[in-house]
Amino acid sequence: MTSTVGFIGLGNMGGPMAINLVKAGHRVMGFDLSDAAVAAHTGAGGEKASSVAELAAAADVIVTMLPAGKHVRQIYQGEGGILENAKPGTLLIDSSTIDVDSARVVSAAAAEEGMQMVDAPVSGGVAGAAGGTLTFMVGGADEAYAAAKPFLDIMGKTIVHAGGAGTGQAAKICNNMILGISMIGVSEAFVLAEKLGLDAQKLYDISSTASGQCWSLTSYCPVPGPLPSSPANRDYEPGFAAAMMLKDLKLAQEAAHSSGAATPLGAEAAALYSLFCNSGGEGQDFSGIIKFLRGS
Ligand code: NAD
């Protein structure tokens, strides 16, 4: 069935995600502050909305893909925003990576207006957005998840219902906190091996089949050589930029503080990525933290 989808935030991720909805036969009205992003959308068969209010009033389903929680709160709850203008019954999907508290506040406000909402952040990067192979981590009521699933299936390959409102964001930041910590741990081990005269390939061969095995080692090895596909072999060109890792680690720390969870290694990982970004690493792949730890 063809739906009218409103898509707000047509950037690196949202642009190709919206195009996949167009290709699946939906009418997709796009809105973005960037004229270039809107032009790319209309050039690929999408329509242009001149305001959030116009888009919200026309859409059956609204997807947002925005930078941070403040943008999401503004677009949903601000004057001229989605909640003020959308019809009751409109399905709302926020795929931005934002703080858990904002996700829960906006979802509750949507429910008060008679709208179903899911938080559905993604992993898979720009390639996954273009290829329709994203992983969606979805928080929301069962009915909202069931309503969103056919649209998420178009944009992604793996769709996981994590639980109630906010749990999609919780899954995303918990996963990326593991990733940030483990990448630092693996990098420290390679730096120590260098100092001890242990060849990087030998450490890889041993640890990849021993108890040190983890994704940061065997799927994203931070030294060049052992794994040709990892960004280390392309001078740490992202991949997943250190600035994005830092954003997610900060969100994890915000959530840890507001929930009272003890995450000392998460805090240390956020501090180290902050130093790495401030010393010029923000545009590099997050595995480039090894250069910072090595001091070169
Ligand atoms: P981006 O900066 O490329 O795109 C964001 C878009 O939102 C921009 O086009 C911007 O003009 C638009 N925008 C900002 N404020 C707006 C407003 N008030 N009204 C309308 N449009 C507005 O960012 P991105 O890389 O597409 O990331 C989007 C979200 O996805 C972020 O939350 C990010 O953390 C998350 N994410 C990104 C990646 C990635 O690899 N890029 C991977 C996973 C998750």
Coordinates of C-alpha atoms and ligand atoms in Angstrom, one line a residue:
M1 CA 0.0 0.0 0.0
T2 CA 1.3 3.4 -0.9
S3 CA 1.6 5.9 2.0
T4 CA 2.5 9.6 2.2
V5 CA 5.7 9.7 4.1
G6 CA 7.2 12.9 5.5
F7 CA 10.9 12.8 5.9
I8 CA 12.7 15.4 7.9
G9 CA 16.5 15.6 7.9
L10 CA 17.8 14.6 4.4
G11 CA 21.5 14.5 5.4
N12 CA 24.2 11.8 4.9
M13 CA 21.9 9.2 6.4
G14 CA 18.4 10.5 5.9
G15 CA 18.9 11.4 2.2
P16 CA 19.5 7.8 1.0
M17 CA 17.0 6.4 3.5
A18 CA 14.3 8.6 2.0
I19 CA 15.3 7.6 -1.5
N20 CA 14.8 3.9 -0.6
L21 CA 11.2 4.8 0.5
V22 CA 10.7 6.6 -2.9
K23 CA 12.0 3.5 -4.7
A24 CA 9.6 1.3 -2.8
G25 CA 6.7 3.3 -4.3
H26 CA 5.8 5.7 -1.4
R27 CA 5.1 9.3 -1.9
V28 CA 7.9 10.9 0.2
M29 CA 7.7 14.6 1.1
G30 CA 11.1 15.8 2.2
F31 CA 12.1 18.7 4.4
D32 CA 15.6 20.0 5.3
L33 CA 17.3 23.3 6.1
S34 CA 19.8 22.5 3.4
D35 CA 18.7 23.4 -0.2
A36 CA 21.3 21.0 -1.6
A37 CA 19.8 18.1 0.5
V38 CA 16.3 18.9 -0.7
A39 CA 17.5 19.2 -4.3
A40 CA 19.1 15.7 -4.1
H41 CA 15.8 14.4 -2.8
T42 CA 13.6 15.9 -5.5
G43 CA 16.1 14.9 -8.1
A44 CA 15.6 11.3 -7.1
G45 CA 11.9 11.3 -7.3
G46 CA 10.9 12.8 -3.9
E47 CA 8.7 15.8 -3.3
K48 CA 9.6 19.0 -1.5
A49 CA 7.7 20.2 1.6
S50 CA 8.0 23.9 2.2
S51 CA 7.6 23.6 6.0
V52 CA 7.4 21.0 8.8
A53 CA 3.8 22.1 9.3
E54 CA 2.9 21.4 5.7
L55 CA 4.6 18.0 5.7
A56 CA 3.1 17.0 9.1
A57 CA -0.4 17.8 8.0
A58 CA -0.1 15.7 4.8
A59 CA 1.8 12.7 6.0
D60 CA 0.5 9.3 7.2
V61 CA 4.0 8.4 8.5
I62 CA 6.8 10.8 9.5
V63 CA 10.5 9.8 9.7
T64 CA 13.1 12.1 11.3
M65 CA 16.8 11.8 10.9
L66 CA 18.3 14.8 12.8
P67 CA 21.7 15.5 14.5
A68 CA 20.8 15.6 18.2
G69 CA 18.0 15.6 20.9
K70 CA 17.6 19.4 20.8
H71 CA 16.7 19.3 17.1
V72 CA 14.3 16.4 17.6
R73 CA 12.5 18.2 20.5
Q74 CA 12.2 21.4 18.5
I75 CA 10.9 19.6 15.4
Y76 CA 8.3 17.6 17.3
Q77 CA 7.3 19.9 20.1
G78 CA 8.2 23.4 18.9
E79 CA 5.9 25.9 17.4
G80 CA 4.9 24.9 13.9
G81 CA 6.2 21.4 14.7
I82 CA 5.0 17.9 14.1
L83 CA 2.8 17.4 17.1
E84 CA 1.0 20.6 16.5
N85 CA 0.2 19.8 12.9
A86 CA 0.0 16.1 12.3
K87 CA -3.3 14.2 12.2
P88 CA -4.1 12.0 15.2
G89 CA -3.1 8.4 14.3
T90 CA 0.0 9.6 12.4
L91 CA 2.9 7.1 12.9
L92 CA 6.1 8.8 14.0
I93 CA 9.6 7.2 13.6
D94 CA 12.6 9.0 14.9
S95 CA 15.8 7.4 13.6
S96 CA 18.2 10.0 14.9
T97 CA 20.7 9.0 17.6
I98 CA 19.7 11.1 20.6
D99 CA 19.6 11.0 24.4
V100 CA 17.2 8.5 26.0
D101 CA 15.4 11.2 28.1
S102 CA 14.5 13.3 25.0
A103 CA 13.3 10.1 23.2
R104 CA 11.0 9.3 26.2
V105 CA 9.7 12.9 26.6
V106 CA 8.8 13.3 22.9
S107 CA 7.2 9.8 22.8
A108 CA 5.0 10.7 25.8
A109 CA 4.0 14.0 24.2
A110 CA 3.1 12.2 20.9
A111 CA 0.9 9.7 22.8
E112 CA -1.0 12.7 24.4
E113 CA -1.8 13.9 20.9
G114 CA -3.0 10.4 19.9
M115 CA 0.0 9.5 17.8
Q116 CA 2.1 6.3 17.9
M117 CA 5.9 6.8 18.1
V118 CA 9.0 4.7 18.0
D119 CA 12.6 5.6 18.6
A120 CA 14.5 3.7 15.9
P121 CA 18.2 4.6 15.8
V122 CA 20.4 2.8 13.3
S123 CA 23.8 1.3 12.9
G124 CA 25.3 0.5 9.5
G125 CA 26.5 4.0 8.4
V126 CA 26.1 5.7 5.1
A127 CA 26.7 2.5 3.1
G128 CA 23.9 0.8 5.0
A129 CA 21.6 3.7 4.5
A130 CA 22.2 3.7 0.7
G131 CA 22.0 -0.1 0.4
G132 CA 18.9 -0.4 2.6
T133 CA 20.8 -2.7 5.0
L134 CA 20.7 -0.7 8.2
T135 CA 20.1 -2.3 11.6
F136 CA 17.3 -0.6 13.4
M137 CA 17.0 -0.8 17.3
V138 CA 13.4 0.0 18.0
G139 CA 11.8 1.3 21.2
G140 CA 8.0 1.7 21.5
A141 CA 4.7 -0.1 22.1
D142 CA 4.0 -3.4 20.3
E143 CA 1.4 -1.7 18.0
A144 CA 3.7 1.1 17.1
Y145 CA 6.5 -1.3 16.3
A146 CA 4.2 -3.4 14.2
A147 CA 3.1 -0.3 12.3
A148 CA 6.6 0.9 11.8
K149 CA 8.1 -2.4 10.7
P150 CA 7.1 -2.4 7.0
F151 CA 8.8 1.0 6.6
L152 CA 11.9 0.0 8.5
D153 CA 12.1 -3.2 6.4
I154 CA 12.5 -1.0 3.3
M155 CA 15.4 1.0 4.8
G156 CA 17.1 -1.8 6.8
K157 CA 17.9 -5.5 6.9
T158 CA 17.8 -6.3 10.7
I159 CA 15.0 -4.8 12.7
V160 CA 15.0 -5.5 16.5
H161 CA 12.2 -4.6 18.9
A162 CA 14.2 -3.6 22.0
G163 CA 11.3 -2.8 24.3
G164 CA 9.3 0.3 25.3
A165 CA 9.9 3.9 24.5
G166 CA 13.6 4.9 24.7
T167 CA 15.0 1.4 24.6
G168 CA 16.1 1.7 21.0
Q169 CA 18.3 4.6 22.0
A170 CA 19.4 2.7 25.1
A171 CA 20.5 -0.2 22.9
K172 CA 22.4 2.0 20.6
I173 CA 24.4 3.8 23.3
C174 CA 25.1 0.7 25.3
N175 CA 26.4 -1.1 22.2
N176 CA 28.6 1.8 21.2
M177 CA 29.9 2.1 24.7
I178 CA 31.1 -1.5 24.5
L179 CA 32.6 -0.7 21.1
G180 CA 34.5 2.5 22.3
I181 CA 35.9 0.7 25.3
S182 CA 36.9 -2.4 23.4
M183 CA 38.6 -0.4 20.7
I184 CA 40.7 1.4 23.3
G185 CA 41.5 -2.0 24.9
V186 CA 42.6 -3.6 21.7
S187 CA 44.6 -0.5 20.7
E188 CA 46.5 -0.5 24.0
A189 CA 47.4 -4.1 23.5
F190 CA 48.9 -3.5 20.1
V191 CA 50.8 -0.5 21.4
L192 CA 52.2 -2.6 24.3
A193 CA 53.1 -5.4 21.9
E194 CA 55.1 -2.9 19.8
K195 CA 57.0 -1.9 22.9
L196 CA 57.7 -5.5 23.8
G197 CA 58.9 -6.5 20.4
L198 CA 55.8 -8.7 19.6
D199 CA 54.8 -8.5 15.9
A200 CA 51.3 -7.1 15.3
Q201 CA 50.4 -10.0 13.0
K202 CA 51.5 -12.5 15.7
L203 CA 49.4 -10.8 18.3
Y204 CA 46.4 -10.8 15.9
D205 CA 46.9 -14.5 15.1
I206 CA 47.0 -15.4 18.7
S207 CA 44.4 -13.1 20.2
S208 CA 41.9 -13.6 17.4
T209 CA 41.6 -17.3 18.5
A210 CA 42.2 -16.7 22.2
S211 CA 40.2 -15.1 25.0
G212 CA 41.1 -11.5 23.8
Q213 CA 38.9 -12.0 20.7
C214 CA 36.3 -9.3 20.1
W215 CA 34.8 -7.3 17.2
S216 CA 37.2 -4.4 17.5
L217 CA 40.1 -6.9 16.9
T218 CA 38.7 -9.3 14.3
S219 CA 36.3 -7.1 12.3
Y220 CA 38.0 -3.7 12.7
C221 CA 41.6 -4.3 13.6
P222 CA 43.2 -0.9 14.5
V223 CA 46.6 -1.7 13.0
P224 CA 47.3 -2.1 9.2
G225 CA 48.0 -5.6 7.9
P226 CA 46.1 -8.3 9.7
L227 CA 42.6 -7.4 8.3
P228 CA 42.8 -5.6 4.9
S229 CA 39.2 -4.3 5.2
S230 CA 39.8 -2.2 8.3
P231 CA 40.3 1.6 8.1
A232 CA 43.8 1.2 9.5
N233 CA 44.8 0.2 6.0
R234 CA 43.5 3.4 4.5
D235 CA 45.2 5.8 6.9
Y236 CA 42.2 5.7 9.2
E237 CA 39.8 7.3 6.8
P238 CA 36.2 6.7 8.2
G239 CA 34.4 4.3 8.5
F240 CA 32.9 5.5 11.7
A241 CA 34.3 8.9 12.6
A242 CA 35.8 9.5 16.0
A243 CA 33.5 12.5 16.4
M244 CA 30.5 10.2 16.1
M245 CA 31.9 7.8 18.6
L246 CA 32.5 10.7 21.0
K247 CA 28.9 11.8 20.5
D248 CA 27.6 8.3 21.4
L249 CA 29.9 8.0 24.4
K250 CA 28.7 11.3 25.8
L251 CA 25.1 10.2 25.4
A252 CA 26.0 7.0 27.3
Q253 CA 27.5 9.2 30.1
E254 CA 24.4 11.4 30.2
A255 CA 22.3 8.3 30.5
A256 CA 24.6 6.8 33.2
H257 CA 24.4 10.0 35.2
S258 CA 20.6 10.3 35.0
S259 CA 20.0 6.6 35.8
G260 CA 22.7 6.2 38.4
A261 CA 24.6 3.5 36.6
A262 CA 28.3 3.1 37.3
T263 CA 30.2 3.2 34.0
P264 CA 33.8 4.1 34.9
L265 CA 35.4 2.7 31.8
G266 CA 32.7 4.4 29.7
A267 CA 33.6 7.7 31.3
E268 CA 37.3 7.1 30.6
A269 CA 36.5 6.1 27.0
A270 CA 34.6 9.4 26.6
A271 CA 37.5 11.4 28.0
L272 CA 40.1 9.7 25.7
Y273 CA 37.9 10.2 22.6
S274 CA 37.4 13.8 23.6
L275 CA 41.2 14.3 23.8
F276 CA 41.7 12.4 20.5
C277 CA 39.1 14.6 18.8
N278 CA 40.6 17.8 20.3
S279 CA 44.0 16.9 19.0
G280 CA 42.8 16.7 15.4
G281 CA 41.3 13.2 15.3
E282 CA 37.6 14.1 15.0
G283 CA 37.4 13.4 11.2
Q284 CA 39.4 10.2 11.4
D285 CA 38.1 6.8 11.9
F286 CA 37.5 5.9 15.6
S287 CA 40.1 3.2 15.4
G288 CA 42.7 5.9 14.8
I289 CA 42.7 6.3 18.6
I290 CA 45.6 3.9 18.5
K291 CA 47.8 6.7 17.0
F292 CA 46.8 8.9 19.9
L293 CA 47.6 6.2 22.5
R294 CA 50.9 5.5 20.8
G295 CA 51.8 9.2 20.6
S296 CA 52.2 9.2 16.9
Ligands
NAD1 P1 23.9 15.0 8.8 O1 24.4 16.2 9.5 O2 24.5 14.6 7.5 O3 22.3 15.3 8.5 C1 21.4 15.9 9.4 C2 20.5 16.7 8.5 O4 19.5 17.3 9.3 C3 21.2 17.9 7.7 O5 20.9 17.7 6.3 C4 20.6 19.1 8.3 O6 20.5 20.2 7.4 C5 19.3 18.6 8.8 N1 18.7 19.5 9.9 C6 19.3 19.9 11.0 N2 18.4 20.6 11.7 C7 17.2 20.7 11.0 C8 16.0 21.3 11.2 N3 15.7 22.0 12.3 N4 15.0 21.1 10.2 C9 15.3 20.4 9.1 N5 16.5 19.8 8.9 C10 17.4 19.9 9.8 O7 23.9 13.8 9.8 P2 23.8 12.3 9.5 O8 25.1 11.7 9.3 O9 22.8 12.0 8.5 O10 23.2 11.7 10.9 C11 21.9 11.9 11.3 C12 21.7 11.1 12.6 O11 22.0 9.7 12.4 C13 22.6 11.6 13.8 O12 21.8 11.5 14.9 C14 23.7 10.6 13.8 O13 24.3 10.4 15.1 C15 23.0 9.3 13.3 N6 23.9 8.3 12.7 C16 24.7 8.6 11.8 C17 25.5 7.6 11.2 C18 26.6 8.0 10.1 O14 27.4 7.1 9.8 N7 26.5 9.2 9.5 C19 25.4 6.3 11.6 C20 24.5 6.0 12.5 C21 23.7 7.0 13.1

